[in-house]
Amino acid sequence: FDDFDDWRNNDGWNKVAPWRDVNTPEAVQETVRAVVAWLDTQAAVDKTRGIGNQGYCMTGGWTILAAAAVPDRVKAAGSFHGGGLTGDSPLAPVNLLGDMAADAQALIAIARDDDANDPEAKTQLRAAAESAAAEIEVEVYDGDHGWTVLDSPVYAESEAERAWAALLEMYSE
């Protein structure tokens, strides 16, 4: 897709369904383990520092999957208007927050309309975050789903910049 409008106006959600279907939590974690193993063979990678990852929409939850899959290496997870963060599955991100390393951090930035549709999600995430050893921030931002995406019709610059600053702060640590 050329841009967000192309995706939105040309059945993007359904066109990417085959990609979504193969990216089960198990498959995402398997991929993360392979990517981290490959990164750690690269001379430019400082293995004494943690790896950060970020995701948006359906990949927002993948950031937690990554941090739980390789907790000794993935130390930062930034989820922006993430989907699929809660649920009963043992591999639901909310149930993996306790698997993150004690020196890891996560920023779970929830869109206000996602919160309005499922206000219990932030409560579940905050409860799981409180019992996790990692430092986990769960916040509802004043922007609708997609607020961080530059070409999104709901892009909210001030909130996107605030979220970006929080992400960079987390990465710097």
Short mmCIF file of C-alpha atoms in Angstrom, two decimals:
data_model
loop_
_atom_site.label_atom_id
_atom_site.label_comp_id
_atom_site.label_asym_id
_atom_site.label_seq_id
_atom_site.Cartn_x
_atom_site.Cartn_y
_atom_site.Cartn_z
CA PHE A 1 0.00 0.00 0.00
CA ASP A 2 1.27 3.46 -0.87
CA ASP A 3 -0.16 5.06 2.25
CA PHE A 4 -2.87 4.80 4.86
CA ASP A 5 -5.57 6.03 2.47
CA ASP A 6 -4.60 3.34 -0.05
CA TRP A 7 -4.88 0.71 2.67
CA ARG A 8 -8.18 2.08 3.97
CA ASN A 9 -9.82 2.57 0.57
CA ASN A 10 -8.64 -0.69 -1.03
CA ASP A 11 -9.74 -3.33 1.46
CA GLY A 12 -6.42 -3.33 3.27
CA TRP A 13 -7.67 -5.09 6.39
CA ASN A 14 -8.89 -8.08 4.38
CA LYS A 15 -5.90 -8.11 2.04
CA VAL A 16 -3.49 -8.52 4.94
CA ALA A 17 -5.63 -11.24 6.58
CA PRO A 18 -3.36 -14.05 5.35
CA TRP A 19 -0.37 -12.32 6.98
CA ARG A 20 -2.30 -11.82 10.23
CA ASP A 21 -3.43 -15.45 10.26
CA VAL A 22 0.10 -16.87 10.19
CA ASN A 23 1.35 -14.48 12.85
CA THR A 24 0.06 -16.40 15.82
CA PRO A 25 1.61 -15.56 19.20
CA GLU A 26 3.74 -18.70 18.92
CA ALA A 27 4.94 -17.73 15.43
CA VAL A 28 5.71 -14.16 16.53
CA GLN A 29 7.77 -15.42 19.45
CA GLU A 30 9.60 -17.92 17.23
CA THR A 31 10.44 -15.11 14.80
CA VAL A 32 11.61 -12.85 17.63
CA ARG A 33 13.93 -15.55 18.93
CA ALA A 34 15.41 -16.01 15.44
CA VAL A 35 15.83 -12.26 14.87
CA VAL A 36 17.51 -11.74 18.23
CA ALA A 37 19.82 -14.70 17.62
CA TRP A 38 20.74 -13.22 14.24
CA LEU A 39 21.24 -9.72 15.68
CA ASP A 40 23.56 -11.11 18.31
CA THR A 41 25.86 -12.46 15.58
CA GLN A 42 26.29 -8.98 14.10
CA ALA A 43 29.47 -7.12 15.01
CA ALA A 44 27.61 -3.79 15.20
CA VAL A 45 25.28 -5.06 17.93
CA ASP A 46 26.29 -4.31 21.50
CA LYS A 47 25.06 -7.40 23.32
CA THR A 48 25.54 -5.71 26.69
CA ARG A 49 22.60 -3.42 25.90
CA GLY A 50 18.97 -4.41 25.61
CA ILE A 51 16.94 -4.50 22.43
CA GLY A 52 13.90 -2.26 22.04
CA ASN A 53 10.88 -2.90 19.87
CA GLN A 54 7.70 -1.04 19.06
CA GLY A 55 4.44 -1.92 17.38
CA TYR A 56 1.27 -0.26 16.22
CA CYS A 57 -2.28 -1.61 16.00
CA MET A 58 -2.12 -5.39 15.56
CA THR A 59 1.64 -5.43 16.20
CA GLY A 60 1.32 -3.48 19.45
CA GLY A 61 0.81 -6.70 21.38
CA TRP A 62 3.72 -8.30 19.57
CA THR A 63 6.08 -6.02 21.48
CA ILE A 64 5.12 -7.77 24.71
CA LEU A 65 5.38 -11.15 23.00
CA ALA A 66 8.93 -10.18 22.01
CA ALA A 67 9.94 -9.04 25.49
CA ALA A 68 8.56 -12.24 27.00
CA ALA A 69 10.14 -14.48 24.33
CA VAL A 70 13.70 -13.27 24.91
CA PRO A 71 13.64 -11.49 28.27
CA ASP A 72 17.41 -11.49 28.67
CA ARG A 73 17.75 -9.40 25.46
CA VAL A 74 14.49 -7.54 24.72
CA LYS A 75 14.31 -4.83 27.37
CA ALA A 76 11.87 -2.30 25.90
CA ALA A 77 8.41 -2.71 24.42
CA GLY A 78 6.41 0.20 23.00
CA SER A 79 2.80 -0.60 22.09
CA PHE A 80 0.81 2.16 20.37
CA HIS A 81 -2.97 1.75 19.96
CA GLY A 82 -2.24 -1.95 20.17
CA GLY A 83 -4.82 -4.61 19.56
CA GLY A 84 -5.20 -7.98 21.20
CA LEU A 85 -3.49 -6.96 24.43
CA THR A 86 -5.89 -8.76 26.76
CA GLY A 87 -7.53 -12.16 26.80
CA ASP A 88 -7.59 -15.52 28.52
CA SER A 89 -4.87 -17.20 26.46
CA PRO A 90 -1.61 -17.81 28.31
CA LEU A 91 0.04 -15.97 25.39
CA ALA A 92 -2.20 -12.90 25.60
CA PRO A 93 0.18 -9.97 26.19
CA VAL A 94 -1.55 -9.09 29.48
CA ASN A 95 -0.60 -12.55 30.73
CA LEU A 96 3.02 -12.19 29.65
CA LEU A 97 3.89 -8.93 31.43
CA GLY A 98 5.22 -10.97 34.35
CA ASP A 99 7.56 -12.82 31.96
CA MET A 100 9.42 -9.63 31.08
CA ALA A 101 12.80 -9.14 32.74
CA ALA A 102 12.95 -7.09 35.93
CA ASP A 103 15.13 -4.52 34.18
CA ALA A 104 12.76 -4.24 31.19
CA GLN A 105 10.26 -1.49 30.46
CA ALA A 106 7.04 -1.26 28.51
CA LEU A 107 4.95 1.66 27.33
CA ILE A 108 1.39 0.63 26.51
CA ALA A 109 -0.20 3.67 24.88
CA ILE A 110 -3.93 3.12 24.45
CA ALA A 111 -6.10 5.16 22.08
CA ARG A 112 -9.06 6.92 23.69
CA ASP A 113 -11.62 5.27 21.39
CA ASP A 114 -10.09 1.84 22.02
CA ASP A 115 -10.43 2.61 25.73
CA ALA A 116 -14.05 3.69 25.26
CA ASN A 117 -14.78 0.42 23.44
CA ASP A 118 -13.06 -1.71 26.10
CA PRO A 119 -12.42 0.27 29.29
CA GLU A 120 -11.66 -2.91 31.23
CA ALA A 121 -8.53 -3.57 29.12
CA LYS A 122 -6.52 -0.80 30.78
CA THR A 123 -7.62 -2.05 34.21
CA GLN A 124 -6.46 -5.58 33.39
CA LEU A 125 -3.18 -4.30 31.94
CA ARG A 126 -2.51 -2.07 34.95
CA ALA A 127 -3.21 -4.90 37.38
CA ALA A 128 -0.83 -7.20 35.51
CA ALA A 129 1.75 -4.41 35.32
CA GLU A 130 1.60 -3.84 39.07
CA SER A 131 2.46 -7.46 39.78
CA ALA A 132 5.20 -7.62 37.12
CA ALA A 133 8.84 -6.97 37.97
CA ALA A 134 9.35 -4.85 34.84
CA GLU A 135 8.52 -1.15 34.77
CA ILE A 136 5.30 -0.92 32.77
CA GLU A 137 3.35 2.24 31.98
CA VAL A 138 -0.24 1.92 30.78
CA GLU A 139 -1.77 5.19 29.62
CA VAL A 140 -4.77 6.27 27.60
CA TYR A 141 -3.72 8.96 25.12
CA ASP A 142 -6.00 11.71 23.83
CA GLY A 143 -6.12 10.37 20.29
CA ASP A 144 -8.18 7.84 18.40
CA HIS A 145 -6.90 4.52 17.07
CA GLY A 146 -4.11 5.39 14.64
CA TRP A 147 -3.26 8.72 16.29
CA THR A 148 0.50 8.16 15.94
CA VAL A 149 0.49 7.46 12.19
CA LEU A 150 1.43 10.56 10.17
CA ASP A 151 -0.89 9.93 7.25
CA SER A 152 -3.77 8.64 9.34
CA PRO A 153 -6.94 10.75 9.23
CA VAL A 154 -6.92 10.75 13.05
CA TYR A 155 -3.26 11.72 13.45
CA ALA A 156 -2.97 13.79 16.63
CA GLU A 157 0.37 15.55 16.42
CA SER A 158 0.74 16.71 20.02
CA GLU A 159 -0.18 13.31 21.45
CA ALA A 160 1.95 11.52 18.86
CA GLU A 161 4.92 13.70 19.81
CA ARG A 162 4.28 13.06 23.51
CA ALA A 163 4.16 9.30 22.88
CA TRP A 164 7.31 9.49 20.73
CA ALA A 165 9.13 11.35 23.51
CA ALA A 166 8.08 8.68 26.03
CA LEU A 167 9.32 5.97 23.66
CA LEU A 168 12.67 7.67 23.16
CA GLU A 169 13.05 8.15 26.91
CA MET A 170 12.37 4.46 27.47
CA TYR A 171 14.85 3.51 24.75
CA SER A 172 17.52 5.77 26.23
CA GLU A 173 17.31 3.89 29.49
#
